[in-house]
Amino acid sequence: MPAILTLFVSVPTLAFVSYLAARIRPGGAAMLTALILIAVLFQLALKTNAGLPIWNQIAALAVAPSAAFAGGILSLRVRPRENR
């Protein structure tokens, strides 16, 4: 149960932080996605002996970077119009 709650909290948080990063700097979402992927791979490499469940590994590799990338995409779609 705590792992599922962590997933429900961390995925929207990653998307929101990526959205903010893309609003501040256009390439921020892509860089944040790459950093998250590197961090997840590093974490999985260190915890191979701990025996993480396979669903946790798949969720970490697929969901976390996807959520960060989705936040950046959302930032592109919600841009306000410039008054000219």
Short mmCIF file of N, CA and C in Angstrom, two decimals, residues 5-54:
data_model
loop_
_atom_site.label_atom_id
_atom_site.label_comp_id
_atom_site.label_asym_id
_atom_site.label_seq_id
_atom_site.Cartn_x
_atom_site.Cartn_y
_atom_site.Cartn_z
N LEU A 5 0.72 4.45 -2.85
CA LEU A 5 0.51 5.84 -2.47
C LEU A 5 1.67 6.72 -2.93
N THR A 6 2.88 6.18 -2.82
CA THR A 6 4.05 6.92 -3.29
C THR A 6 3.95 7.16 -4.79
N LEU A 7 3.48 6.18 -5.54
CA LEU A 7 3.32 6.34 -6.98
C LEU A 7 2.27 7.39 -7.31
N PHE A 8 1.16 7.39 -6.57
CA PHE A 8 0.10 8.37 -6.81
C PHE A 8 0.52 9.79 -6.45
N VAL A 9 1.47 9.93 -5.57
CA VAL A 9 1.95 11.27 -5.20
C VAL A 9 3.10 11.70 -6.10
N SER A 10 4.01 10.79 -6.39
CA SER A 10 5.22 11.18 -7.12
C SER A 10 4.98 11.45 -8.61
N VAL A 11 4.09 10.75 -9.24
CA VAL A 11 3.86 10.95 -10.68
C VAL A 11 3.28 12.35 -10.97
N PRO A 12 2.22 12.78 -10.28
CA PRO A 12 1.76 14.15 -10.53
C PRO A 12 2.79 15.21 -10.12
N THR A 13 3.56 14.92 -9.09
CA THR A 13 4.59 15.86 -8.67
C THR A 13 5.67 16.01 -9.74
N LEU A 14 6.09 14.91 -10.34
CA LEU A 14 7.06 14.97 -11.43
C LEU A 14 6.52 15.74 -12.62
N ALA A 15 5.27 15.51 -12.95
CA ALA A 15 4.67 16.23 -14.07
C ALA A 15 4.59 17.73 -13.78
N PHE A 16 4.22 18.09 -12.55
CA PHE A 16 4.12 19.50 -12.19
C PHE A 16 5.48 20.19 -12.19
N VAL A 17 6.49 19.52 -11.63
CA VAL A 17 7.83 20.11 -11.61
C VAL A 17 8.38 20.25 -13.03
N SER A 18 8.11 19.29 -13.88
CA SER A 18 8.54 19.38 -15.27
C SER A 18 7.81 20.49 -16.00
N TYR A 19 6.53 20.65 -15.70
CA TYR A 19 5.76 21.76 -16.28
C TYR A 19 6.40 23.09 -15.90
N LEU A 20 6.75 23.24 -14.62
CA LEU A 20 7.38 24.48 -14.17
C LEU A 20 8.75 24.68 -14.81
N ALA A 21 9.51 23.59 -14.93
CA ALA A 21 10.83 23.69 -15.57
C ALA A 21 10.71 24.13 -17.02
N ALA A 22 9.71 23.62 -17.72
CA ALA A 22 9.51 24.00 -19.12
C ALA A 22 9.01 25.44 -19.25
N ARG A 23 8.27 25.92 -18.27
CA ARG A 23 7.82 27.30 -18.30
C ARG A 23 8.98 28.26 -18.06
N ILE A 24 9.92 27.85 -17.21
CA ILE A 24 11.06 28.70 -16.91
C ILE A 24 12.05 28.69 -18.07
N ARG A 25 12.32 27.50 -18.58
CA ARG A 25 13.29 27.36 -19.67
C ARG A 25 12.74 26.32 -20.65
N PRO A 26 12.67 26.62 -21.94
CA PRO A 26 12.04 25.69 -22.89
C PRO A 26 12.64 24.28 -22.91
N GLY A 27 13.92 24.13 -22.73
CA GLY A 27 14.52 22.80 -22.76
C GLY A 27 14.57 22.13 -21.39
N GLY A 28 13.97 22.77 -20.41
CA GLY A 28 14.04 22.26 -19.04
C GLY A 28 13.35 20.91 -18.85
N ALA A 29 12.25 20.70 -19.53
CA ALA A 29 11.52 19.44 -19.38
C ALA A 29 12.32 18.26 -19.94
N ALA A 30 12.97 18.46 -21.07
CA ALA A 30 13.78 17.39 -21.64
C ALA A 30 14.98 17.07 -20.75
N MET A 31 15.60 18.12 -20.19
CA MET A 31 16.74 17.90 -19.30
C MET A 31 16.30 17.21 -18.02
N LEU A 32 15.16 17.60 -17.47
CA LEU A 32 14.65 16.97 -16.27
C LEU A 32 14.31 15.51 -16.52
N THR A 33 13.76 15.21 -17.69
CA THR A 33 13.46 13.82 -18.04
C THR A 33 14.74 12.99 -18.11
N ALA A 34 15.78 13.54 -18.69
CA ALA A 34 17.06 12.83 -18.76
C ALA A 34 17.66 12.63 -17.37
N LEU A 35 17.57 13.64 -16.53
CA LEU A 35 18.10 13.51 -15.16
C LEU A 35 17.33 12.46 -14.36
N ILE A 36 16.02 12.42 -14.54
CA ILE A 36 15.22 11.41 -13.84
C ILE A 36 15.59 10.02 -14.32
N LEU A 37 15.77 9.85 -15.62
CA LEU A 37 16.14 8.55 -16.17
C LEU A 37 17.50 8.10 -15.64
N ILE A 38 18.46 9.02 -15.59
CA ILE A 38 19.78 8.68 -15.04
C ILE A 38 19.68 8.31 -13.57
N ALA A 39 18.88 9.06 -12.81
CA ALA A 39 18.72 8.77 -11.38
C ALA A 39 18.06 7.42 -11.16
N VAL A 40 17.06 7.09 -11.97
CA VAL A 40 16.38 5.80 -11.83
C VAL A 40 17.33 4.66 -12.18
N LEU A 41 18.09 4.80 -13.26
CA LEU A 41 19.05 3.76 -13.62
C LEU A 41 20.12 3.58 -12.55
N PHE A 42 20.57 4.68 -11.97
CA PHE A 42 21.56 4.62 -10.89
C PHE A 42 20.98 3.92 -9.67
N GLN A 43 19.74 4.25 -9.33
CA GLN A 43 19.08 3.62 -8.19
C GLN A 43 18.89 2.12 -8.42
N LEU A 44 18.47 1.74 -9.62
CA LEU A 44 18.28 0.32 -9.90
C LEU A 44 19.60 -0.44 -9.92
N ALA A 45 20.66 0.22 -10.36
CA ALA A 45 21.97 -0.44 -10.36
C ALA A 45 22.47 -0.67 -8.94
N LEU A 46 22.17 0.25 -8.04
CA LEU A 46 22.61 0.09 -6.66
C LEU A 46 21.76 -0.89 -5.86
N LYS A 47 20.50 -1.03 -6.23
CA LYS A 47 19.59 -1.87 -5.45
C LYS A 47 19.32 -3.22 -6.10
N THR A 48 20.22 -3.72 -6.90
CA THR A 48 19.99 -5.02 -7.53
C THR A 48 20.01 -6.15 -6.50
N ASN A 49 20.81 -6.01 -5.48
CA ASN A 49 20.88 -7.06 -4.45
C ASN A 49 19.71 -6.98 -3.49
N ALA A 50 19.05 -5.85 -3.40
CA ALA A 50 17.94 -5.69 -2.46
C ALA A 50 16.69 -6.41 -2.96
N GLY A 51 16.64 -6.75 -4.23
CA GLY A 51 15.50 -7.49 -4.77
C GLY A 51 14.24 -6.66 -4.91
N LEU A 52 14.33 -5.55 -5.62
CA LEU A 52 13.13 -4.77 -5.88
C LEU A 52 12.17 -5.57 -6.75
N PRO A 53 10.88 -5.48 -6.47
CA PRO A 53 9.91 -6.19 -7.32
C PRO A 53 9.98 -5.69 -8.76
N ILE A 54 9.67 -6.57 -9.69
CA ILE A 54 9.77 -6.22 -11.11
C ILE A 54 8.80 -5.11 -11.48
#
